[in-house]
Structures are given as C-alpha cells and as structure tokens.
Amino acid sequence: MNATLPRFFWNEYRKRRKKTALITFALFWGTLSILLLMSFGSGITTQFKVAFSGLGETLIMVYGGQTSLPFEGLAKGRRIQLYPEDIDYLKERIPEIGRIVPESYTYLQVSANGKEINRNIHGTTDEFSLLRTQIPQMGGRFLDADDVAQGRKVAFIGWQVAKDLFGGAEVVGREIVINRIPFTVIGVLKEKTQNSMYNGPDAEQIYLPINAYRQIDNSRRLNQIHIQPREASQSKLIESRVRTLLGRKYRFSPDDTYAVSFWNTIENAQESEAIFKGIETFLGLVGALTLLIGAVGVTNLMYAVAKERTKEIGIKLAIGARRRVIVQQFLLETLFIFAKGTFWGFVTAFNIVHLIRLIPVSYDSIGIQSYLLRPEFSLQIFLTNMVIVGILVFLSGIFPALRAAKSDPIESLRYE
Amino acid sequence: MIELQGITKIYKMGSQTLEALRGVSLKIGKGEFISIMGPSGSGKSTLMNIVGCLDTPTGGRYFLDGKNVAGLTFDQLAAVRNRKIGFVFQNFNLLPYSTAWENIELPMLFDGKNHRKRKERVTELLQAVGLYDWREHRPSELSGGQQQRIALARSLANDPPILLADEPTGNLDSKSGQEIMDILMRLWKEGRTIVMVTHNDEIAAKSQRVIRLFDGQVVPERTA
C-alpha cells in the first residue's frame, strides 16, 4: 500500500462520517460501559483492600482459649491465657516473626472536658501502630518506645472519641481521666475505612503504653498477641509454631485447636482477593459481552455501508482498484470509526471515574458508598479494553470488507 | 491491438443458461475508431465488458497487445484496466462524494503515482476538457455534459492506449453530446484506439468501422 492511499481513504471517510455516526456511537457506548465496569470492579477490590488494611495487613492475632483435649494427665477444659513473657518467648524461638506486639484491654469510664463516656482502653507498645494501621492526624503522634518503656501517662485516641469528648476542638495536649488517673492526649487517629474489627472500630478506641495501662488494670493478662510475619507466605507456619510452643509452655496438645485461637488476616485477604478478582472478571465479562452486542451492530452497519457503496466499489474496481485496496479501505474506515468511538468513550469514562472520585466518602459508617464511589482507572484497564475492542472491531470490519471486495464489478456498476 | 478469437460467454441462471456471445472473432488495430451497434440483448455490453477486462469469457482467446488476457487473475486484470484501458460510461459513474479533481486523480492513486505527477496530470486533463474552474465541485453540482467530460478526463488519467465508451452520449443533450464526440475525435486523432457502443447511426458514422452484433454474433462487416 502506498502512502497516498490511506490519505485518500481518510478523505473519503471524512466525507461520509455523518453516515457512520451511529456506528461511532455504538463503539463509544461499548467502550464507555466496559471501561466503567472495569473501573468500578477494580475500585471495589482496592477499596476492600484499603478497608481491610484498616485493621491491619499481613496480621496474625493470637488469642487464649480453653483446652479441648486431655494432655499429659491434665483434664480438658483448662483455660489458657497469654502473658507478657510470651512475647519474648515466641520471638526468640520463631525467626519468621517480623514484629510481635501485646495487647490488653478493658472497658472503663473516661472523662474529660466535663463529659463522661465509657470506652475500651487498650495497653500496647509502639509497634502496634505499624501492625494495626494507626496513623495519627496532623499535629499528633502514636505511642513511641520511650512512652512504653517509661510507662508515660499518655494516650492515643480514636477520632470518634475525640469528637465525643471535645467536640471539634484541638485535642492534642488535653487531659483525659481514666480510672481517676490523668493521661495526656498525644495523638488522634486519622480517619480510615475499616471493615474488620474485634472491639468496635478503631475510631472508638483509646490506646495507652502497656506499662501505664497496668496502673488501671493490674491483671497482667494479655487479651491478644499481634504477629506480623517477615513473609506473608509464612503465616500458616507461624501459626503452627506458635501453637506448638505455647502448648509446650502451657502444656496442651499441639493438635488442640481450641487452646489458643488465631485470626489470620493474610488468609482472609487471600480468600477475599479471590472473590473480588471473581467480581472484577465478571464485570469485565459483562462489559465485553455488551461490547460484543455493539460489535454485532457494527458488523451489521458495516454490511449496510458496504451495500450502499456497491456502485462506488464497482466504479473503483472498473478503473483498476485491486481487491485488497477495497479491503484496506474498509478496514481503515473501521479503524477510523473505532479510534473515534473509543477515544470519546475513553475520555468520557475517564472523566466520569474522576468526577465520582471527587465525592467525599464518610468514614463514620462502612457503607456501600465507600466501595462504589472509588472507581479506579488504570493503564491495564485501558489496554485490556483496547485489545478487546480491537479484536471485535477487526472481526466486525473484515467480513463486510471481504464481501465488498469480492463483488463483481459489472454487477456493482449496475447497482442503483 | 485487440484480437478476439471465438469468444463465448454463457451466463448460468439456475438451471437456465444464456448464451450472450456465441463465438465472436474480431480484430481492432492500433489507432482505430470502432463503433459497436446492435439491438438490446445482442451482446454489446457483454462484449464491451470482456474487451474492457471487466469480465472474463467462457471460451475463446483474447489477445490484448499480443498477450492472452483470458487467463489473468482478478488483480492482474485490475492492473490492465488501470493502465491500458480507459472507460467512459453512459451514466458517467463518478464517485458522488468526491470532487471533480479527486475523481480524475483516482486511477493514478490506484497506480501508485506520486503527488506531483498526479497534480500535473489532473491539471492538464481538467484544462483539456475545459473544467479546471470546476475542479472543487462534486458531480451533483455539475451538468450531465460536464460530468461526462470529467469521466472522460478520468479515463485518460493513466494515459491508456485504449478508450472504451459505452454510449457516452446516451444520457446527454445533443450539444453536450457533440462536445463529447469532439473530444473523442480529438483523442482518436492523437492516436488512441477507441471502441464505442452506440445506438445512434449519426454518431456511429463518425467512426472508421462499425461492428454489428446480433444474437451474440458479429454480423458480416461492411466498412463505413
């Protein structure tokens, strides 16, 4: 094909583009639907991950329990509780553990600013923030190593606690009283989406250095231990080692699944990811099928165009056009229409996605909105769409083109 | 230049067959001006289509410039149509969406001629048919005579040695028809071979020789 022919084809396309407006629109609509479906699918997955990371990513939580099997002469039904020594005990023996953090909590009255409320008070260490996504708002901070070591009377509070006690006012540096002991607020949790929790949302919690916490609750008992593996893939291994080691220490069978229990978010995340990938694939498929219907329409319209242009094809063949010139022209025209339709579909989808993302999401409740209002647009989505649309367009363009090129010049010239 | 030997053309329509040409043999020399006449259904158009390489004969041999074209492929025939044969149709057959200029340029595009060559040739042809000022007009904006002049110019784009005209004046008023005939005569005098189908004896009389067809056969010749 010489370079002048495409320009000629382009000119011919421009002259009759009004006639192909319907086809262009079909492609525009198809592109728009598939892009939006994929963007929403992708957004839902991401939002789920974000919400899930509100609790903590790659996190294993260990709880005490009750034995269900007799062991070494001990009857079943013994209570197994976790203690601060277990932290070092496990950390020294399981090299796969990246971080390990204790947590104790109790429900107490909190007063400040002339108000009294009841909330869960937690005692933990500085690394808790890394495991449990505790990001402070501007101007504040989470507990640090010195707070923990020296048992400073400081508190990190959820944004809802801050609102309940102080209204909208500045909170950092203010005093709250728990069990008649005053604590200074050093930070407020930044708002986040959280769909998994064990004692209510983090927005409602108050965190103290574990050594200070002991002054309001001297039971020494840990409610749970948080473990972050070095590698997410080692989470099952860590679980079994923790059970074996604690079994050795507290004398229960390593097969006793009730003596200690685990909440393994890594496992949960993998399961949910599979579900969301499924949803994403499904949405993509719905989009592709929508587009397929569009492509059938395009094929039909291209046939109509080819029919309408029978005479013109006859003229071209008569004055010496080769068959492949006719095929090329049809394919290129399909490509022009494709380019135009997809371009506007892309632009529209892109803008819709970004406009929707401008809508603020409320963090006070975990609603459907936080999933639906955060569609995502990515290069991958764009490329997938291009490939699907490209294949469909080629298929819808090639058949009418081949039929047009096969037409008999004499018959075509006679066509009115 | 053109030599047909026992050309037959049989159309099959379901179980019926139609013999459009039953053994046509004729010779047309270089630079001749031939008219083909005959009643409707006598096979004039079929003969023109075969001579013009738009159609292939069922039997017989067709030598164009000494080369048998009966066995060429579609694309090879396309190349022959493009370079060796110019067509002028009764109903002009111009592309409706293209301007006069673009219509004339088309055969050269298919031949792969470059922009400069095309521009020169189109300008030359438009001036020759006296329609240079109408170059940006579409066929629908031109009169029948003007359209046929553009069609003539298009048929000459690749400077073919043979010009085939299928009732070129059939759709025109007498004045426009006369203009077309004047151009054809001029082209003939310049050395082109011209084969023209016509119903009009007056117009046929301008040619050197008349070939009469009846029922798919050539009626014995009489020189004009």
XYZ file of C-alpha atoms in Angstrom:
640
model
C 0.000 0.000 0.000
C 1.483 3.341 -0.915
C 1.276 6.257 1.445
C -1.198 8.272 -0.578
C -3.970 5.698 -0.379
C -4.559 5.989 3.379
C -4.883 9.744 2.965
C -7.405 9.175 0.209
C -9.269 6.725 2.451
C -9.214 9.266 5.271
C -10.708 11.893 2.940
C -13.411 9.520 1.851
C -14.146 8.648 5.480
C -14.415 12.323 6.421
C -16.879 12.937 3.640
C -19.309 10.382 4.934
C -18.600 10.299 8.616
C -22.095 11.507 9.367
C -23.362 8.267 7.907
C -21.204 6.308 10.300
C -22.223 8.349 13.335
C -24.383 5.519 14.611
C -21.508 3.052 14.436
C -19.224 5.521 16.153
C -21.802 5.922 18.874
C -22.132 2.145 19.323
C -18.386 1.905 19.835
C -18.374 4.901 22.122
C -21.081 3.332 24.243
C -19.394 -0.072 24.294
C -16.076 1.410 25.310
C -17.682 3.547 27.950
C -19.547 0.611 29.506
C -16.601 -1.739 29.569
C -14.260 0.904 30.956
C -16.711 1.905 33.666
C -17.479 -1.676 34.636
C -13.796 -2.483 34.864
C -13.021 0.714 36.763
C -15.727 0.012 39.300
C -14.643 -3.604 39.613
C -11.068 -2.575 40.190
C -12.151 0.168 42.598
C -14.215 -2.226 44.686
C -11.245 -4.555 45.025
C -8.919 -1.762 46.028
C -11.411 -0.304 48.473
C -11.846 -3.685 50.031
C -8.095 -3.955 50.468
C -7.957 -0.459 51.919
C -10.804 -1.205 54.288
C -9.212 -4.472 55.253
C -5.898 -2.795 55.897
C -7.824 -0.570 58.312
C -7.455 -3.470 60.728
C -4.005 -4.345 59.537
C -2.319 -6.036 56.648
C -0.443 -9.320 56.989
C -1.514 -9.720 60.573
C -1.951 -12.821 62.707
C -3.815 -12.361 66.008
C -3.369 -14.930 68.752
C -5.978 -15.396 71.496
C -6.024 -17.572 74.556
C -8.706 -20.251 74.859
C -9.723 -23.452 76.600
C -8.203 -26.891 76.073
C -10.397 -29.420 74.337
C -8.098 -32.451 74.616
C -6.649 -34.086 77.733
C -2.870 -33.772 77.727
C -0.087 -35.322 79.876
C -2.548 -36.317 82.551
C -4.289 -32.937 82.578
C -8.003 -32.836 82.012
C -9.539 -30.936 79.148
C -11.368 -27.661 79.744
C -8.398 -25.776 81.241
C -8.240 -22.050 80.492
C -5.169 -20.921 78.576
C -4.232 -17.265 78.996
C -1.477 -15.241 77.402
C 1.079 -13.206 79.430
C 3.656 -10.545 78.598
C 6.537 -13.069 78.803
C 5.041 -14.933 75.850
C 6.123 -12.091 73.574
C 9.854 -12.677 74.035
C 9.319 -16.407 74.372
C 7.785 -16.613 70.879
C 10.021 -14.012 69.272
C 13.203 -15.784 70.331
C 12.016 -19.142 69.047
C 10.314 -18.234 65.778
C 12.702 -16.383 63.449
C 9.934 -15.972 60.838
C 8.221 -13.417 63.089
C 8.834 -9.889 61.870
C 7.049 -7.954 64.596
C 5.179 -9.088 67.682
C 3.028 -6.839 69.847
C 0.989 -7.446 73.029
C -2.438 -6.003 73.616
C -4.632 -5.853 76.724
C -7.901 -4.017 77.028
C -10.709 -3.289 79.394
C -13.907 -1.293 79.304
C -13.734 1.794 81.563
C -15.145 5.205 82.127
C -13.278 8.089 80.538
C -13.878 11.690 81.492
C -12.652 14.954 80.055
C -13.916 18.387 79.292
C -16.755 17.840 81.736
C -18.025 14.783 79.841
C -18.078 11.132 80.775
C -18.140 8.229 78.349
C -17.357 4.506 78.513
C -14.808 3.158 76.082
C -12.372 0.305 75.560
C -8.967 1.219 76.894
C -6.022 -0.639 75.373
C -2.489 -1.149 76.569
C 0.071 -1.883 73.897
C 3.510 -0.959 72.502
C 4.746 1.465 69.882
C 4.882 -1.126 67.077
C 1.133 -1.589 67.370
C 0.720 1.358 65.007
C 2.636 -0.439 62.264
C 0.628 -3.635 62.568
C -2.771 -2.092 63.018
C -2.595 0.901 60.688
C -2.717 3.541 63.410
C -1.878 6.701 61.511
C -2.054 9.905 63.587
C -3.704 13.081 62.355
C -1.509 16.098 61.717
C -0.003 17.549 64.888
C -0.114 14.305 66.832
C 1.721 11.012 67.105
C 1.265 7.427 68.213
C 2.902 5.973 71.322
C 6.675 5.685 70.988
C 9.240 3.348 72.515
C 10.032 5.747 75.386
C 6.343 6.131 76.256
C 6.145 2.368 76.524
C 9.430 1.837 78.394
C 8.819 4.587 80.945
C 5.107 3.969 81.263
C 4.290 7.590 80.454
C 0.746 8.648 81.090
C -0.112 9.463 77.504
C -2.986 8.358 75.284
C -3.652 7.957 71.592
C -7.365 8.194 70.886
C -9.733 7.421 68.007
C -11.241 10.348 66.099
C -14.724 9.476 67.341
C -13.533 9.585 70.962
C -12.002 12.981 70.265
C -15.286 14.194 68.811
C -17.342 12.790 71.685
C -15.179 14.313 74.390
C -14.005 17.570 72.902
C -16.355 18.317 70.003
C -14.337 19.764 67.183
C -11.732 21.430 69.377
C -7.965 20.834 69.359
C -7.275 17.654 71.344
C -3.540 17.060 71.438
C -2.148 18.165 74.791
C -5.525 17.970 76.537
C -6.078 15.726 79.515
C -8.404 12.750 79.850
C -9.036 10.872 83.081
C -9.300 7.100 83.144
C -9.966 5.344 86.411
C -9.045 8.579 88.256
C -5.630 8.711 86.566
C -4.989 11.602 84.176
C -3.490 10.922 80.721
C -2.299 13.457 78.187
C -3.599 13.016 74.644
C -0.620 12.859 72.257
C -2.428 11.992 69.041
C -5.725 11.313 67.330
C -6.228 8.516 64.839
C -6.564 9.706 61.263
C -9.869 8.776 59.642
C -9.787 5.496 57.752
C -12.112 2.876 56.322
C -12.158 -0.281 58.394
C -14.322 -3.312 57.696
C -12.790 -5.756 60.187
C -12.533 -5.214 63.948
C -12.597 -7.029 67.268
C -13.721 -4.399 69.777
C -15.568 -1.939 67.602
C -13.946 0.421 65.108
C -10.565 1.948 65.930
C -12.325 5.312 65.867
C -13.825 4.420 69.274
C -10.667 3.159 70.982
C -8.119 4.624 73.405
C -4.533 3.339 73.419
C -2.092 3.652 76.323
C 1.519 2.462 76.750
C 1.229 -1.030 78.163
C 3.211 -0.162 81.310
C 0.912 2.775 82.041
C -2.098 0.615 81.268
C -1.074 -1.701 84.109
C -1.929 1.095 86.554
C -5.588 0.932 85.622
C -5.712 -2.830 85.053
C -3.216 -4.926 87.024
C -4.307 -8.365 85.812
C -1.111 -8.781 83.669
C -3.178 -10.866 81.310
C -2.859 -10.173 77.537
C -6.076 -10.282 75.555
C -4.208 -10.975 72.365
C -0.865 -11.008 70.676
C -0.371 -9.491 67.206
C 2.206 -11.059 64.941
C 3.445 -9.777 61.607
C 5.399 -12.406 59.652
C 8.506 -11.421 57.710
C 6.877 -13.014 54.676
C 3.109 -13.271 54.270
C 3.579 -16.784 52.905
C 4.891 -17.950 56.283
C 1.707 -17.200 58.164
C 0.484 -20.796 58.378
C 3.908 -21.970 59.510
C 3.984 -19.328 62.227
C 0.520 -20.336 63.391
C 1.550 -23.947 63.885
C 4.812 -22.990 65.596
C 3.024 -20.637 67.970
C 0.550 -23.371 68.868
C 3.330 -25.923 69.443
C 5.481 -23.555 71.503
C 2.630 -22.275 73.639
C 1.487 -25.885 74.041
C 4.918 -26.761 75.368
C 4.845 -23.842 77.777
C 1.241 -24.137 78.975
C 1.040 -27.907 78.479
C -1.609 -28.581 75.862
C -1.571 -30.758 72.778
C -0.198 -29.207 69.604
C -3.312 -30.637 67.930
C -5.643 -28.795 70.295
C -7.127 -26.066 68.137
C -9.215 -24.624 70.972
C -6.391 -23.990 73.432
C -5.254 -20.938 71.506
C -7.043 -19.459 68.525
C -5.897 -17.375 65.609
C -7.284 -14.685 63.404
C -5.185 -14.774 60.305
C -5.921 -11.746 58.114
C -3.500 -12.965 55.477
C -5.666 -15.987 54.878
C -8.802 -13.850 54.912
C -7.236 -11.429 52.484
C -6.324 -14.195 50.068
C -9.850 -15.539 50.143
C -11.427 -12.143 49.661
C -8.980 -11.297 46.936
C -10.123 -14.367 45.034
C -13.739 -13.289 45.492
C -13.022 -9.775 44.304
C -10.968 -10.959 41.358
C -14.026 -13.021 40.511
C -16.257 -9.955 40.701
C -13.801 -7.961 38.624
C -13.619 -10.663 35.978
C -17.383 -10.929 35.962
C -17.809 -7.185 35.467
C -15.214 -7.228 32.709
C -17.073 -10.083 31.074
C -20.369 -8.222 31.284
C -18.652 -5.273 29.644
C -17.119 -7.454 26.955
C -20.492 -9.008 26.221
C -22.077 -5.578 25.999
C -19.358 -4.654 23.578
C -19.931 -7.854 21.629
C -23.510 -6.813 21.057
C -22.155 -3.467 19.903
C -19.761 -5.262 17.576
C -22.589 -7.271 16.049
C -24.302 -3.948 15.430
C -21.132 -2.566 13.892
C -20.855 -5.589 11.597
C -24.429 -5.135 10.544
C -23.960 -1.441 9.891
C -20.737 -2.063 8.003
C -22.599 -4.527 5.796
C -25.199 -1.852 5.190
C -22.463 0.641 4.365
C -20.850 -1.841 2.003
C -24.193 -2.429 0.304
C -24.844 1.262 -0.020
C -21.471 1.644 -1.605
C -21.806 -1.225 -4.028
C -21.825 1.066 -7.011
C -18.865 3.031 -5.771
C -16.916 -0.200 -5.292
C -17.856 -1.192 -8.832
C -16.511 2.102 -10.166
C -13.281 1.695 -8.270
C -12.829 -1.866 -9.480
C -13.589 -0.774 -13.048
C -10.904 1.879 -13.057
C -8.325 -0.513 -11.720
C -8.580 -0.870 -7.946
C -7.277 -4.183 -6.720
C -9.381 -6.205 -4.327
C -7.049 -5.555 -1.454
C -7.413 -1.793 -1.932
C -11.128 -2.220 -1.279
C -10.416 -4.392 1.777
C -7.876 -1.894 3.053
C -10.291 0.954 2.659
C -12.978 -0.839 4.622
C -10.619 -1.891 7.355
C -9.121 1.562 7.635
C -12.540 3.129 7.792
C -13.484 0.708 10.536
C -10.274 1.720 12.269
C -11.077 5.440 11.985
C -14.536 4.831 13.407
C -13.018 2.652 16.096
C -10.447 5.258 17.003
C -13.056 7.978 17.247
C -15.587 5.917 19.194
C -13.052 4.547 21.649
C -11.346 7.880 22.080
C -14.549 9.579 23.202
C -15.561 6.520 25.215
C -12.213 6.692 26.956
C -12.413 10.424 27.606
C -15.944 10.136 28.977
C -15.171 7.126 31.171
C -12.009 8.802 32.461
C -13.931 11.922 33.423
C -16.821 10.047 34.993
C -14.407 7.999 37.094
C -12.544 11.076 38.251
C -15.709 13.048 38.939
C -17.095 10.221 41.050
C -13.839 10.058 42.958
C -14.334 13.684 43.938
C -17.388 12.761 46.009
C -16.257 12.611 49.648
C -16.702 9.336 51.491
C -17.902 9.354 55.093
C -15.770 7.290 57.468
C -18.353 7.149 60.216
C -20.012 4.090 58.774
C -18.872 1.441 56.383
C -21.417 1.776 53.661
C -21.720 0.679 50.097
C -20.674 4.196 49.121
C -17.068 3.686 50.142
C -16.926 0.824 47.647
C -18.862 2.385 44.796
C -17.525 5.918 44.980
C -13.904 4.994 44.390
C -13.698 3.549 40.863
C -10.193 3.255 39.533
C -8.785 3.834 36.112
C -5.563 2.137 35.161
C -3.382 1.583 32.138
C -4.136 -2.103 32.443
C -7.863 -1.460 32.183
C -7.285 0.788 29.195
C -5.092 -1.750 27.415
C -7.455 -4.644 28.135
C -10.255 -2.591 26.682
C -8.196 -1.688 23.616
C -7.379 -5.325 22.965
C -10.984 -6.488 23.343
C -12.400 -3.651 21.266
C -9.618 -4.053 18.711
C -10.340 -7.733 18.159
C -14.078 -7.139 17.919
C -13.647 -4.273 15.509
C -11.286 -6.220 13.323
C -13.732 -9.109 13.220
C -16.669 -6.812 12.553
C -14.793 -4.952 9.847
C -13.123 -7.782 7.974
C -16.214 -9.694 6.848
C -18.070 -6.793 5.245
C -14.760 -5.698 3.717
C -14.103 -9.105 2.195
C -17.620 -9.300 0.873
C -17.339 -5.844 -0.640
C -14.074 -6.738 -2.338
C -15.494 -9.939 -3.780
C -18.295 -8.117 -5.526
C -18.483 -8.436 -9.280
C -17.570 -5.104 -10.902
C -20.248 -5.422 -13.587
C -22.999 -6.254 -11.113
C -21.812 -3.460 -8.857
C -21.813 -0.921 -11.661
C -25.392 -1.804 -12.460
C -26.420 -1.379 -8.822
C -28.523 1.720 -8.212
C -4.038 -4.214 -30.598
C -7.224 -6.101 -29.709
C -7.846 -9.560 -31.078
C -10.759 -11.786 -30.109
C -10.833 -15.406 -31.257
C -14.065 -17.356 -30.885
C -15.126 -15.627 -27.698
C -18.153 -17.131 -25.996
C -19.904 -16.033 -22.852
C -22.514 -18.164 -21.167
C -24.455 -16.961 -18.150
C -25.946 -19.546 -15.893
C -29.070 -18.554 -14.038
C -30.157 -21.526 -12.019
C -30.945 -24.299 -14.445
C -31.167 -21.917 -17.376
C -28.217 -20.867 -19.442
C -27.985 -17.760 -21.532
C -25.529 -17.578 -24.381
C -24.661 -13.901 -24.564
C -21.803 -14.304 -27.041
C -21.541 -17.254 -29.408
C -18.118 -17.190 -30.950
C -17.145 -13.606 -31.585
C -13.925 -13.062 -33.501
C -12.667 -9.658 -34.399
C -9.549 -7.572 -34.689
C -9.152 -3.954 -33.833
C -5.958 -2.332 -34.918
C -3.998 0.342 -33.086
C -5.454 3.791 -33.618
C -8.756 2.560 -34.976
C -12.080 4.146 -34.115
C -14.714 1.421 -33.965
C -18.431 1.586 -33.257
C -20.313 -1.394 -31.942
C -24.010 -1.410 -32.744
C -26.839 -3.813 -32.296
C -30.251 -4.176 -30.696
C -30.758 -4.674 -26.983
C -29.697 -8.122 -25.863
C -27.418 -8.625 -28.826
C -24.397 -8.871 -26.546
C -22.888 -5.400 -26.988
C -22.396 -4.789 -23.289
C -21.048 -8.270 -22.659
C -18.566 -7.775 -25.468
C -17.531 -4.391 -24.095
C -17.083 -5.861 -20.620
C -14.847 -8.607 -21.972
C -12.842 -6.201 -24.128
C -12.578 -3.934 -21.093
C -11.311 -6.815 -18.912
C -14.220 -6.317 -16.528
C -15.422 -9.796 -17.340
C -13.757 -12.996 -18.452
C -15.021 -15.012 -21.423
C -16.352 -18.549 -21.012
C -14.430 -19.682 -24.055
C -12.124 -18.342 -26.724
C -8.981 -16.282 -26.603
C -8.478 -12.585 -26.127
C -5.175 -11.013 -27.061
C -4.531 -7.522 -25.813
C -1.276 -6.130 -27.175
C -0.372 -9.679 -28.166
C -0.924 -11.041 -24.671
C -3.714 -13.511 -23.869
C -5.646 -11.890 -21.072
C -8.335 -14.572 -20.844
C -6.368 -16.398 -18.148
C -5.347 -13.478 -15.937
C -6.331 -13.207 -12.285
C -8.658 -10.556 -10.986
C -5.875 -8.337 -9.718
C -3.871 -8.733 -12.913
C -6.960 -7.674 -14.838
C -7.320 -4.741 -12.459
C -3.856 -3.606 -13.420
C -4.724 -3.927 -17.125
C -7.895 -1.875 -16.608
C -5.942 0.653 -14.679
C -3.161 1.278 -17.193
C -4.266 0.132 -20.634
C -7.969 0.845 -20.756
C -9.980 3.951 -20.111
C -13.709 3.619 -19.508
C -16.437 6.077 -20.291
C -19.908 5.016 -19.183
C -23.333 6.112 -20.286
C -24.214 7.171 -16.750
C -20.759 8.704 -16.016
C -20.122 6.613 -12.882
C -18.321 9.304 -10.955
C -17.820 8.946 -7.202
C -20.580 11.125 -5.729
C -18.683 12.220 -2.601
C -15.511 13.153 -4.438
C -14.743 16.380 -6.284
C -14.003 16.527 -9.991
C -10.312 16.717 -9.147
C -10.431 13.674 -6.870
C -12.376 11.634 -9.395
C -9.774 12.222 -12.069
C -6.966 11.524 -9.627
C -8.324 8.133 -8.550
C -6.891 5.841 -11.276
C -3.464 7.360 -10.619
C -3.828 6.698 -6.907
C -4.522 3.061 -7.659
C -1.474 3.050 -9.909
C 0.670 4.449 -7.101
C 1.708 7.637 -8.889
C 3.235 10.282 -6.682
C 1.602 13.537 -5.679
C 3.495 15.760 -8.112
C 2.743 13.553 -11.112
C -0.907 13.342 -10.156
C -1.214 17.067 -9.713
C 0.357 17.786 -13.091
C -1.775 15.242 -14.919
C -5.071 16.251 -13.272
C -4.412 19.905 -14.052
C -3.576 19.050 -17.641
C -6.707 16.921 -18.081
C -9.019 19.435 -16.421
C -7.730 22.111 -18.772
C -8.105 19.797 -21.759
C -11.798 19.246 -21.016
C -12.244 22.886 -20.072
C -13.338 22.334 -16.487
C -10.358 23.492 -14.479
C -12.506 26.090 -12.693
C -14.930 23.350 -11.643
C -12.278 21.167 -10.043
C -13.610 21.526 -6.483
C -17.193 20.701 -7.439
C -18.890 17.418 -6.759
C -20.654 15.529 -9.575
C -24.068 16.561 -8.251
C -23.091 20.193 -8.819
C -22.170 19.606 -12.462
C -24.330 19.264 -15.568
C -24.511 15.944 -17.405
C -22.139 17.162 -20.098
C -19.681 18.407 -17.517
C -19.851 15.131 -15.621
C -19.138 13.182 -18.790
C -16.176 15.428 -19.538
C -14.833 14.716 -16.059
C -15.427 10.991 -16.653
C -13.510 11.285 -19.932
C -10.685 13.060 -18.191
C -10.632 10.286 -15.556
C -10.485 7.590 -18.233
C -7.362 9.280 -19.614
C -5.624 9.686 -16.269
C -3.109 6.894 -16.744
C -2.799 7.675 -20.456
C -4.247 4.348 -21.660
C -3.849 3.379 -25.326
C -7.455 2.112 -25.491
C -10.605 4.025 -24.709
C -13.897 2.174 -24.294
C -17.040 4.254 -24.404
C -20.408 2.686 -23.651
C -22.986 5.034 -25.164
C -21.072 8.077 -23.973
C -23.668 10.486 -25.338
C -26.710 8.402 -24.428
C -27.655 10.494 -21.407
C -26.729 13.872 -22.851
C -28.476 16.583 -24.802
C -27.273 16.993 -28.366
C -24.995 19.931 -27.643
C -23.210 18.214 -24.764
C -23.107 15.022 -26.811
C -21.448 16.918 -29.593
C -18.803 18.258 -27.224
C -18.029 14.735 -26.026
C -17.800 13.484 -29.596
C -15.441 16.333 -30.429
C -13.158 15.318 -27.604
C -13.303 11.663 -28.638
C -12.436 12.564 -32.221
C -9.542 14.649 -30.992
C -8.270 11.764 -28.877
C -8.563 9.417 -31.833
C -6.600 11.799 -33.990
C -3.927 11.871 -31.314
C -3.515 8.138 -31.862
C -5.726 6.469 -29.304
C -7.724 3.327 -30.110
C -11.399 3.979 -29.458
C -14.191 1.430 -29.156
C -17.644 2.921 -28.723
C -21.034 1.335 -28.243
C -23.869 3.401 -29.642
C -27.449 3.224 -30.813
C -27.113 6.366 -32.836
C -26.277 5.894 -36.532
C -25.253 9.509 -36.886
C -22.656 9.139 -34.173
C -21.569 5.726 -35.416
C -20.969 7.274 -38.794
C -18.103 9.269 -37.322
C -16.152 6.094 -36.634
C -13.996 4.306 -39.164
C -15.750 1.000 -38.901
C -18.993 -0.347 -37.437
C -19.245 -3.801 -35.908
C -22.824 -5.006 -35.750
C -23.871 -7.641 -33.255
C -26.986 -9.755 -33.427
C -27.835 -12.602 -31.064
C -24.308 -12.771 -29.758
C -22.666 -12.974 -33.143
C -20.933 -10.470 -35.392
C -22.972 -9.578 -38.463
C -20.641 -9.664 -41.500
C -18.766 -6.391 -41.702
C -19.285 -3.549 -44.034
C -16.838 -0.740 -43.904
C -18.147 2.700 -43.327
